[in-house]
Amino acid sequence: MTESEKFERMYHRIIGGLLFLVLSPATAMAASTIDLSTATIVTDSPSPVVAKAAVMLQEELAERSGITLPIAKSAPADDLVIRLGTSADISDVEVPQKPESYAVAVRKGEVCLVGHDARGALYAAGRLIRLATYRPGVLTLKLDQPIVSTPDVPIRAHQLAYRNTANTYDAWTVGMYEQYIRDLIIFGCNGVELISNLDANAKDGPVMTETMRSRNVALSELIRSYGIDVWVWSPVMAIEGEDVTTPEGTAKALALRRTFLKNYPAIDHLFIPGGDDGDTPAVHLMPFLEKLSVVLKEIHPNAKIWVSNQTFTLEENDYFFDYLASNSPDWLAGLVYGPWIKMGWEEMRERTPTRYPIRRYPDINHTVRCQYPIPNWDPAFAHTIGREPVMPMPKMQSHIYRRYLNVSDGFGTYSDGIHDDLNKQVWNVLGWDPQSDMDAALEEYGKVWFGVDLAKDVAEGLRGLEANWSGPIAENTAIPHTLALWEKIAKRVPKFDKNWRAQMYLFRARFDANVQAETRAQKGYEAQALAALADASQTGVSQAIENARAALAQADRPAAPALRSGLEALGPLMLESIGYQLSVEPPYLARNSERGAMLDWLDQPLNNRPWLEQRFEAILALPNQADQLAQIDTILNWEDPGPGGFYDDLGTIGKYSHVISQRSWEEDPSGNHTSRVAFPNYKADAKTIAKQTGQTEKDDLAFKEEVARVAGAHTGRQELRGSWQTQITTLYGTPLKMRYEGLDPKAQYRLKVTYAGRFRPSMTLTLNDEFGIHGPVAQPAPIWPVSYHVPQAATRGGTLDVEWNLVDGRGCMVSEVWLIKSDDAAP
């Protein structure tokens, strides 16, 4: 970025959201309330986008006030006018000479909504919708002073893909899409990204009413009618049999794309992910895209190609950036920074030639197994609320946006439903002005969709839902307060049965409270079960296990029946109002339980019940009581490292104090260069267990210590302890480190480790950068702790540095670590 470009960007950020007097021949009115209920929307602009903006303004104000303002080409005599147009149409109101800029000014007899261009007029209309006050039969405006606004970044888009993966979009009509596109435009969105399918007849979901191709064709035309950009996401080598590494395969792939490009009436940008999806080696992808650019220009002359280096190997990244530097392809518009890119933002910007802008592709709709995991999150939420829950995160998303502000040039968010609706609007607001007051923005959000009387409560409720997820759930006092607030809001929302946002946030508030109640109850049930096991030597092993099973079985009854029934009652309302798919079962038909199917997680265990009950089977199969009691003792003392020892449950809040974070979350929210918490995709329900049992190899069916001596001791999949359902992970070669201090310099220590996690990496383990404990070792299957001798010389100085390094896989993963002090003194 040149110095002049830096100055211009800084200038935009200073003035972007400021209010100031418009210098025009007309005199601005004093700040008094203006009655708009009898106004006429006047526009004589030749632009069809301005005409569309007028209709949007008319219909959105009518929806909120019940008052339908007429639209005319000229002003009626003596009536208030809302004059809408561009600077070319309304020349006496000053507007910044920048694309998409606008002004909102009040003068005698007129409210002027003026855009530098047609898009600017669209955003001016959207701003009036945000500014106006409306109640049934009431439509007013109070403007302290004129507004002039210019967007900070040129790309502000969102992915709204019609596909089965989405938890709502695939159930929508074109009309529902149009309403949601309007909702995004009101807060500043200027693009919508569709996902293409090369098969024109593909219809991959049970709730779809037409093929993906036919719907995308209709949507591209709809998006263009609002004058905003049509983005199309289209991977290469993501379908079976496609191969662009050969001339024959390349020709076939180009022909297939020529057909789909011709089908679309409008495409402004074609985004090719380097992976996730797509599996094209970089050395073949770039030459293919050069050929594709020729085809694209033939059909859509003004369209541009963007590419990401998602999932590229280190070697592929070297080729990719060398290619850009050496070839400087003019067919390439810019790069996209998305999930699973093996470098941080700063390196991406540094290695990218300055001529290419970088668009963000932020994952704003996932909580786990994602680009930006939720910080300081209790595992109880991670294991129940799913990967795509209702997730308003204004504070977190604002920080992520601002953290990478100076190395990016706009965004197109990754979303698969409306559960992240607020997050989209947060990005829209910050894309226009990164210094926006988020509290004020939340109140605007509340006013637009809940009404002016509820705006402040809604803002507080949204902040509360984010606070619900901070820190240990059992002690979180925000959860009951947030629930009470959303119950209060729901009772006051007009037409609650139609307001999907009100339904959605009430659902989340109830869900959080239900998880809290279940967590507290189930921890109590487990404590009772362990107490029963502790009596095994007196009651007998079989009776102790029977008593423990009975204690654990209390979880078969809801801890909070009213909360649960309240959650289930909201499901049909959300399905009807917005097509929300809260279960894989009829009538919802979500693709899988991770895709927002929150009702399917209500019975997920929040204690060690599945693991314990599986252990009980193995214990009862042991040949004598002494062995049985020894295994019960192992259960009872699982976390006890003994005198002078240490235990870390990696990933559980407050239980991994010895893990080193190379950077803070604030510095590195994606965890590209530091340790981060990870959670596996573990679901404990009868259907999942039955399915996975049938797919599991025999060698994975028994616990490690029983495989050899007790054949058939356990059949079925291996259930996971709670401590195995969290890991600390590091990505892309960043080492995972722990440090111990205050050790006995004369003692002998032993290190015990549980390797678990979905990456199943191969790692090395080194102590103090000197003692190699093991070379490349893969994750054990089945999972069970492994022990290693610690050389006494490693702890002689009273400290111990532990480091795992990745040999193969996506990243290091460790679930538990014990540092155990031996009874025997070192020589």
mmCIF file of C-alpha atoms in Angstrom, residues 549-818:
data_model
loop_
_atom_site.group_PDB
_atom_site.id
_atom_site.type_symbol
_atom_site.label_atom_id
_atom_site.label_comp_id
_atom_site.label_asym_id
_atom_site.label_seq_id
_atom_site.Cartn_x
_atom_site.Cartn_y
_atom_site.Cartn_z
ATOM 1 C CA ARG A 549 -25.468 -46.906 37.098
ATOM 2 C CA ALA A 550 -28.613 -45.866 38.964
ATOM 3 C CA ALA A 551 -27.048 -42.574 39.982
ATOM 4 C CA LEU A 552 -25.970 -41.807 36.425
ATOM 5 C CA ALA A 553 -29.367 -42.822 35.028
ATOM 6 C CA GLN A 554 -30.972 -39.838 36.755
ATOM 7 C CA ALA A 555 -29.843 -37.886 33.683
ATOM 8 C CA ASP A 556 -32.534 -39.700 31.683
ATOM 9 C CA ARG A 557 -34.975 -37.193 33.156
ATOM 10 C CA PRO A 558 -34.606 -33.506 32.213
ATOM 11 C CA ALA A 559 -33.034 -31.408 34.926
ATOM 12 C CA ALA A 560 -35.263 -28.483 33.913
ATOM 13 C CA PRO A 561 -38.445 -29.894 32.279
ATOM 14 C CA ALA A 562 -40.028 -26.491 31.713
ATOM 15 C CA LEU A 563 -36.941 -25.176 29.882
ATOM 16 C CA ARG A 564 -36.798 -28.256 27.706
ATOM 17 C CA SER A 565 -40.463 -28.091 26.750
ATOM 18 C CA GLY A 566 -40.045 -24.375 26.056
ATOM 19 C CA LEU A 567 -37.191 -25.111 23.673
ATOM 20 C CA GLU A 568 -39.124 -27.787 21.855
ATOM 21 C CA ALA A 569 -42.143 -25.489 21.554
ATOM 22 C CA LEU A 570 -40.065 -22.864 19.709
ATOM 23 C CA GLY A 571 -38.918 -25.369 17.081
ATOM 24 C CA PRO A 572 -42.102 -25.399 14.962
ATOM 25 C CA LEU A 573 -42.350 -21.595 15.157
ATOM 26 C CA MET A 574 -38.805 -21.167 13.858
ATOM 27 C CA LEU A 575 -39.395 -23.716 11.111
ATOM 28 C CA GLU A 576 -42.517 -21.894 9.982
ATOM 29 C CA SER A 577 -41.147 -18.349 10.215
ATOM 30 C CA ILE A 578 -37.705 -18.824 8.618
ATOM 31 C CA GLY A 579 -37.244 -22.505 7.713
ATOM 32 C CA TYR A 580 -34.920 -23.144 10.645
ATOM 33 C CA GLN A 581 -33.839 -26.814 10.677
ATOM 34 C CA LEU A 582 -33.350 -27.612 14.356
ATOM 35 C CA SER A 583 -33.144 -31.399 13.965
ATOM 36 C CA VAL A 584 -32.214 -34.054 11.435
ATOM 37 C CA GLU A 585 -35.612 -35.636 12.118
ATOM 38 C CA PRO A 586 -38.862 -34.666 10.376
ATOM 39 C CA PRO A 587 -40.235 -32.092 9.954
ATOM 40 C CA TYR A 588 -36.920 -30.194 10.172
ATOM 41 C CA LEU A 589 -34.613 -32.405 8.064
ATOM 42 C CA ALA A 590 -31.270 -30.751 8.760
ATOM 43 C CA ARG A 591 -28.370 -32.235 6.829
ATOM 44 C CA ASN A 592 -26.594 -33.398 9.972
ATOM 45 C CA SER A 593 -26.585 -32.662 13.665
ATOM 46 C CA GLU A 594 -23.770 -30.110 13.367
ATOM 47 C CA ARG A 595 -25.749 -27.881 11.008
ATOM 48 C CA GLY A 596 -27.709 -25.924 13.578
ATOM 49 C CA ALA A 597 -29.712 -28.967 14.725
ATOM 50 C CA MET A 598 -29.652 -27.841 18.344
ATOM 51 C CA LEU A 599 -32.654 -29.934 19.416
ATOM 52 C CA ASP A 600 -30.613 -33.048 18.641
ATOM 53 C CA TRP A 601 -28.101 -32.159 21.374
ATOM 54 C CA LEU A 602 -30.480 -31.845 24.307
ATOM 55 C CA ASP A 603 -29.569 -35.327 25.587
ATOM 56 C CA GLN A 604 -25.825 -35.077 25.062
ATOM 57 C CA PRO A 605 -24.147 -36.229 28.326
ATOM 58 C CA LEU A 606 -22.427 -33.515 30.326
ATOM 59 C CA ASN A 607 -20.515 -35.860 32.603
ATOM 60 C CA ASN A 608 -18.473 -39.036 32.132
ATOM 61 C CA ARG A 609 -21.492 -41.343 31.982
ATOM 62 C CA PRO A 610 -20.815 -42.988 28.579
ATOM 63 C CA TRP A 611 -17.167 -43.641 29.452
ATOM 64 C CA LEU A 612 -18.007 -44.878 32.945
ATOM 65 C CA GLU A 613 -20.708 -47.266 31.754
ATOM 66 C CA GLN A 614 -18.313 -48.662 29.187
ATOM 67 C CA ARG A 615 -15.689 -49.073 31.876
ATOM 68 C CA PHE A 616 -18.207 -50.937 33.994
ATOM 69 C CA GLU A 617 -18.599 -53.520 31.220
ATOM 70 C CA ALA A 618 -14.860 -54.022 31.020
ATOM 71 C CA ILE A 619 -14.458 -54.223 34.805
ATOM 72 C CA LEU A 620 -17.170 -56.845 35.203
ATOM 73 C CA ALA A 621 -15.429 -58.943 32.552
ATOM 74 C CA LEU A 622 -12.178 -59.046 34.518
ATOM 75 C CA PRO A 623 -11.395 -62.454 36.090
ATOM 76 C CA ASN A 624 -11.036 -61.554 39.775
ATOM 77 C CA GLN A 625 -12.110 -58.975 42.324
ATOM 78 C CA ALA A 626 -8.608 -57.665 42.936
ATOM 79 C CA ASP A 627 -8.289 -56.602 39.300
ATOM 80 C CA GLN A 628 -11.786 -55.149 39.367
ATOM 81 C CA LEU A 629 -11.056 -53.064 42.453
ATOM 82 C CA ALA A 630 -7.787 -51.892 40.926
ATOM 83 C CA GLN A 631 -9.655 -50.599 37.875
ATOM 84 C CA ILE A 632 -12.250 -48.887 40.061
ATOM 85 C CA ASP A 633 -9.392 -47.239 41.920
ATOM 86 C CA THR A 634 -8.072 -45.974 38.584
ATOM 87 C CA ILE A 635 -11.446 -44.357 37.899
ATOM 88 C CA LEU A 636 -11.675 -42.780 41.332
ATOM 89 C CA ASN A 637 -8.166 -41.337 41.192
ATOM 90 C CA TRP A 638 -7.995 -40.505 37.493
ATOM 91 C CA GLU A 639 -6.949 -36.886 37.931
ATOM 92 C CA ASP A 640 -4.797 -37.395 41.026
ATOM 93 C CA PRO A 641 -1.092 -36.984 40.143
ATOM 94 C CA GLY A 642 -0.010 -37.931 43.660
ATOM 95 C CA PRO A 643 2.029 -35.867 46.140
ATOM 96 C CA GLY A 644 4.202 -33.297 44.426
ATOM 97 C CA GLY A 645 2.631 -34.010 41.033
ATOM 98 C CA PHE A 646 0.580 -32.009 38.537
ATOM 99 C CA TYR A 647 -2.445 -32.776 36.363
ATOM 100 C CA ASP A 648 -3.637 -30.733 33.380
ATOM 101 C CA ASP A 649 -6.913 -31.309 31.551
ATOM 102 C CA LEU A 650 -6.022 -29.519 28.362
ATOM 103 C CA GLY A 651 -8.895 -27.420 27.039
ATOM 104 C CA THR A 652 -11.080 -27.349 30.162
ATOM 105 C CA ILE A 653 -11.295 -23.856 31.639
ATOM 106 C CA GLY A 654 -9.047 -23.416 34.657
ATOM 107 C CA LYS A 655 -7.393 -26.825 34.361
ATOM 108 C CA TYR A 656 -4.399 -26.341 32.064
ATOM 109 C CA SER A 657 -2.228 -23.797 33.809
ATOM 110 C CA HIS A 658 1.032 -25.253 32.510
ATOM 111 C CA VAL A 659 0.262 -24.721 28.811
ATOM 112 C CA ILE A 660 2.220 -21.894 27.191
ATOM 113 C CA SER A 661 0.417 -19.499 24.886
ATOM 114 C CA GLN A 662 2.874 -17.990 22.452
ATOM 115 C CA ARG A 663 0.383 -15.175 21.773
ATOM 116 C CA SER A 664 -2.766 -13.923 23.448
ATOM 117 C CA TRP A 665 -6.206 -14.425 21.930
ATOM 118 C CA GLU A 666 -6.362 -10.685 21.304
ATOM 119 C CA GLU A 667 -3.173 -10.899 19.233
ATOM 120 C CA ASP A 668 -4.036 -14.118 17.392
ATOM 121 C CA PRO A 669 -7.775 -14.940 17.566
ATOM 122 C CA SER A 670 -7.420 -17.614 14.890
ATOM 123 C CA GLY A 671 -4.710 -19.449 16.848
ATOM 124 C CA ASN A 672 -2.460 -19.744 13.805
ATOM 125 C CA HIS A 673 0.655 -19.064 15.868
ATOM 126 C CA THR A 674 -0.325 -20.130 19.359
ATOM 127 C CA SER A 675 -2.129 -22.819 21.296
ATOM 128 C CA ARG A 676 -5.899 -22.980 21.032
ATOM 129 C CA VAL A 677 -8.640 -25.199 22.417
ATOM 130 C CA ALA A 678 -10.153 -27.873 20.195
ATOM 131 C CA PHE A 679 -13.156 -30.155 20.515
ATOM 132 C CA PRO A 680 -13.833 -33.375 18.587
ATOM 133 C CA ASN A 681 -17.104 -34.200 16.855
ATOM 134 C CA TYR A 682 -18.371 -36.548 19.554
ATOM 135 C CA LYS A 683 -22.061 -37.357 19.869
ATOM 136 C CA ALA A 684 -23.397 -39.808 22.423
ATOM 137 C CA ASP A 685 -26.806 -40.961 21.244
ATOM 138 C CA ALA A 686 -28.109 -44.413 20.362
ATOM 139 C CA LYS A 687 -28.274 -43.843 16.596
ATOM 140 C CA THR A 688 -24.765 -42.414 16.342
ATOM 141 C CA ILE A 689 -23.349 -45.131 18.579
ATOM 142 C CA ALA A 690 -24.999 -47.862 16.518
ATOM 143 C CA LYS A 691 -23.753 -46.361 13.266
ATOM 144 C CA GLN A 692 -20.179 -45.852 14.448
ATOM 145 C CA THR A 693 -20.011 -49.267 16.096
ATOM 146 C CA GLY A 694 -20.804 -50.870 12.795
ATOM 147 C CA GLN A 695 -18.008 -48.949 11.106
ATOM 148 C CA THR A 696 -15.331 -49.505 13.728
ATOM 149 C CA GLU A 697 -12.494 -51.910 13.242
ATOM 150 C CA LYS A 698 -12.157 -54.725 15.770
ATOM 151 C CA ASP A 699 -8.813 -53.445 17.025
ATOM 152 C CA ASP A 700 -10.488 -50.230 18.134
ATOM 153 C CA LEU A 701 -13.178 -51.893 20.209
ATOM 154 C CA ALA A 702 -11.443 -52.580 23.520
ATOM 155 C CA PHE A 703 -9.463 -50.557 26.000
ATOM 156 C CA LYS A 704 -5.751 -50.920 25.587
ATOM 157 C CA GLU A 705 -5.058 -52.792 28.810
ATOM 158 C CA GLU A 706 -7.794 -55.359 28.054
ATOM 159 C CA VAL A 707 -7.126 -56.108 24.400
ATOM 160 C CA ALA A 708 -4.591 -58.834 25.028
ATOM 161 C CA ARG A 709 -5.951 -60.564 28.115
ATOM 162 C CA VAL A 710 -9.729 -60.257 28.005
ATOM 163 C CA ALA A 711 -10.949 -61.050 24.534
ATOM 164 C CA GLY A 712 -14.432 -59.668 23.983
ATOM 165 C CA ALA A 713 -14.368 -57.591 27.149
ATOM 166 C CA HIS A 714 -15.912 -54.704 25.263
ATOM 167 C CA THR A 715 -17.799 -54.442 22.005
ATOM 168 C CA GLY A 716 -18.829 -51.169 20.434
ATOM 169 C CA ARG A 717 -17.129 -47.894 19.784
ATOM 170 C CA GLN A 718 -14.855 -46.324 22.358
ATOM 171 C CA GLU A 719 -16.680 -43.701 24.410
ATOM 172 C CA LEU A 720 -14.754 -40.612 25.448
ATOM 173 C CA ARG A 721 -14.020 -39.297 28.900
ATOM 174 C CA GLY A 722 -14.846 -35.638 29.264
ATOM 175 C CA SER A 723 -11.116 -34.903 29.456
ATOM 176 C CA TRP A 724 -10.670 -36.584 26.062
ATOM 177 C CA GLN A 725 -13.313 -34.331 24.533
ATOM 178 C CA THR A 726 -11.081 -31.272 24.870
ATOM 179 C CA GLN A 727 -7.591 -30.765 23.553
ATOM 180 C CA ILE A 728 -5.012 -28.074 23.225
ATOM 181 C CA THR A 729 -3.929 -27.910 19.629
ATOM 182 C CA THR A 730 -1.455 -25.908 17.599
ATOM 183 C CA LEU A 731 -1.588 -25.505 13.845
ATOM 184 C CA TYR A 732 0.779 -25.715 10.904
ATOM 185 C CA GLY A 733 3.967 -26.603 12.732
ATOM 186 C CA THR A 734 3.638 -24.310 15.736
ATOM 187 C CA PRO A 735 4.948 -26.357 18.690
ATOM 188 C CA LEU A 736 2.702 -27.193 21.632
ATOM 189 C CA LYS A 737 4.519 -26.246 24.840
ATOM 190 C CA MET A 738 4.088 -26.701 28.581
ATOM 191 C CA ARG A 739 6.278 -25.484 31.438
ATOM 192 C CA TYR A 740 6.592 -26.648 35.042
ATOM 193 C CA GLU A 741 8.304 -24.706 37.796
ATOM 194 C CA GLY A 742 9.046 -25.376 41.461
ATOM 195 C CA LEU A 743 9.993 -29.025 40.907
ATOM 196 C CA ASP A 744 12.028 -31.050 43.392
ATOM 197 C CA PRO A 745 15.553 -31.097 41.891
ATOM 198 C CA LYS A 746 16.345 -34.389 43.614
ATOM 199 C CA ALA A 747 13.178 -36.241 42.619
ATOM 200 C CA GLN A 748 12.468 -38.645 39.785
ATOM 201 C CA TYR A 749 9.454 -37.768 37.633
ATOM 202 C CA ARG A 750 7.266 -39.574 35.135
ATOM 203 C CA LEU A 751 5.235 -37.935 32.378
ATOM 204 C CA LYS A 752 1.863 -39.448 31.490
ATOM 205 C CA VAL A 753 0.037 -38.202 28.411
ATOM 206 C CA THR A 754 -3.324 -38.802 26.727
ATOM 207 C CA TYR A 755 -3.099 -38.262 22.997
ATOM 208 C CA ALA A 756 -6.565 -37.660 21.526
ATOM 209 C CA GLY A 757 -8.130 -35.408 18.912
ATOM 210 C CA ARG A 758 -9.606 -35.370 15.446
ATOM 211 C CA PHE A 759 -6.351 -34.493 13.655
ATOM 212 C CA ARG A 760 -4.748 -37.793 14.781
ATOM 213 C CA PRO A 761 -1.293 -36.285 14.292
ATOM 214 C CA SER A 762 2.125 -37.865 14.441
ATOM 215 C CA MET A 763 4.323 -35.907 16.878
ATOM 216 C CA THR A 764 7.663 -35.895 18.637
ATOM 217 C CA LEU A 765 8.125 -35.126 22.345
ATOM 218 C CA THR A 766 11.165 -33.271 23.667
ATOM 219 C CA LEU A 767 12.095 -31.994 27.128
ATOM 220 C CA ASN A 768 14.114 -28.821 27.685
ATOM 221 C CA ASP A 769 15.069 -28.733 23.986
ATOM 222 C CA GLU A 770 17.541 -31.483 24.853
ATOM 223 C CA PHE A 771 15.978 -34.800 25.850
ATOM 224 C CA GLY A 772 14.159 -36.626 23.087
ATOM 225 C CA ILE A 773 11.418 -38.665 24.784
ATOM 226 C CA HIS A 774 9.907 -40.149 21.667
ATOM 227 C CA GLY A 775 10.221 -39.789 17.944
ATOM 228 C CA PRO A 776 7.265 -39.645 15.542
ATOM 229 C CA VAL A 777 4.373 -41.305 17.359
ATOM 230 C CA ALA A 778 0.817 -41.512 16.063
ATOM 231 C CA GLN A 779 -2.235 -41.138 18.256
ATOM 232 C CA PRO A 780 -3.015 -44.448 19.977
ATOM 233 C CA ALA A 781 -6.132 -46.327 18.953
ATOM 234 C CA PRO A 782 -7.929 -46.944 21.172
ATOM 235 C CA ILE A 783 -7.229 -43.858 23.271
ATOM 236 C CA TRP A 784 -5.450 -44.471 26.575
ATOM 237 C CA PRO A 785 -2.751 -42.596 28.515
ATOM 238 C CA VAL A 786 0.866 -43.495 27.845
ATOM 239 C CA SER A 787 3.757 -42.990 30.315
ATOM 240 C CA TYR A 788 7.307 -41.815 29.761
ATOM 241 C CA HIS A 789 10.365 -41.737 32.020
ATOM 242 C CA VAL A 790 11.688 -38.211 32.617
ATOM 243 C CA PRO A 791 15.481 -38.122 32.903
ATOM 244 C CA GLN A 792 16.402 -36.768 36.326
ATOM 245 C CA ALA A 793 18.801 -34.373 34.650
ATOM 246 C CA ALA A 794 15.826 -32.705 32.951
ATOM 247 C CA THR A 795 14.330 -31.567 36.267
ATOM 248 C CA ARG A 796 17.533 -30.964 38.223
ATOM 249 C CA GLY A 797 17.156 -27.214 37.757
ATOM 250 C CA GLY A 798 13.651 -27.208 39.250
ATOM 251 C CA THR A 799 11.899 -26.493 35.936
ATOM 252 C CA LEU A 800 10.777 -28.595 33.003
ATOM 253 C CA ASP A 801 9.906 -27.485 29.478
ATOM 254 C CA VAL A 802 7.788 -29.933 27.492
ATOM 255 C CA GLU A 803 7.402 -29.550 23.747
ATOM 256 C CA TRP A 804 5.521 -31.483 21.069
ATOM 257 C CA ASN A 805 6.350 -30.905 17.426
ATOM 258 C CA LEU A 806 4.289 -31.934 14.441
ATOM 259 C CA VAL A 807 5.619 -34.563 12.061
ATOM 260 C CA ASP A 808 2.468 -35.350 10.108
ATOM 261 C CA GLY A 809 -1.102 -34.038 10.239
ATOM 262 C CA ARG A 810 -2.833 -30.680 10.550
ATOM 263 C CA GLY A 811 -1.555 -29.822 14.008
ATOM 264 C CA CYS A 812 -0.423 -31.058 17.417
ATOM 265 C CA MET A 813 -3.120 -32.292 19.809
ATOM 266 C CA VAL A 814 -2.888 -33.343 23.450
ATOM 267 C CA SER A 815 -5.759 -33.984 25.891
ATOM 268 C CA GLU A 816 -4.235 -34.734 29.307
ATOM 269 C CA VAL A 817 -0.834 -34.510 30.956
ATOM 270 C CA TRP A 818 0.295 -35.746 34.376
#
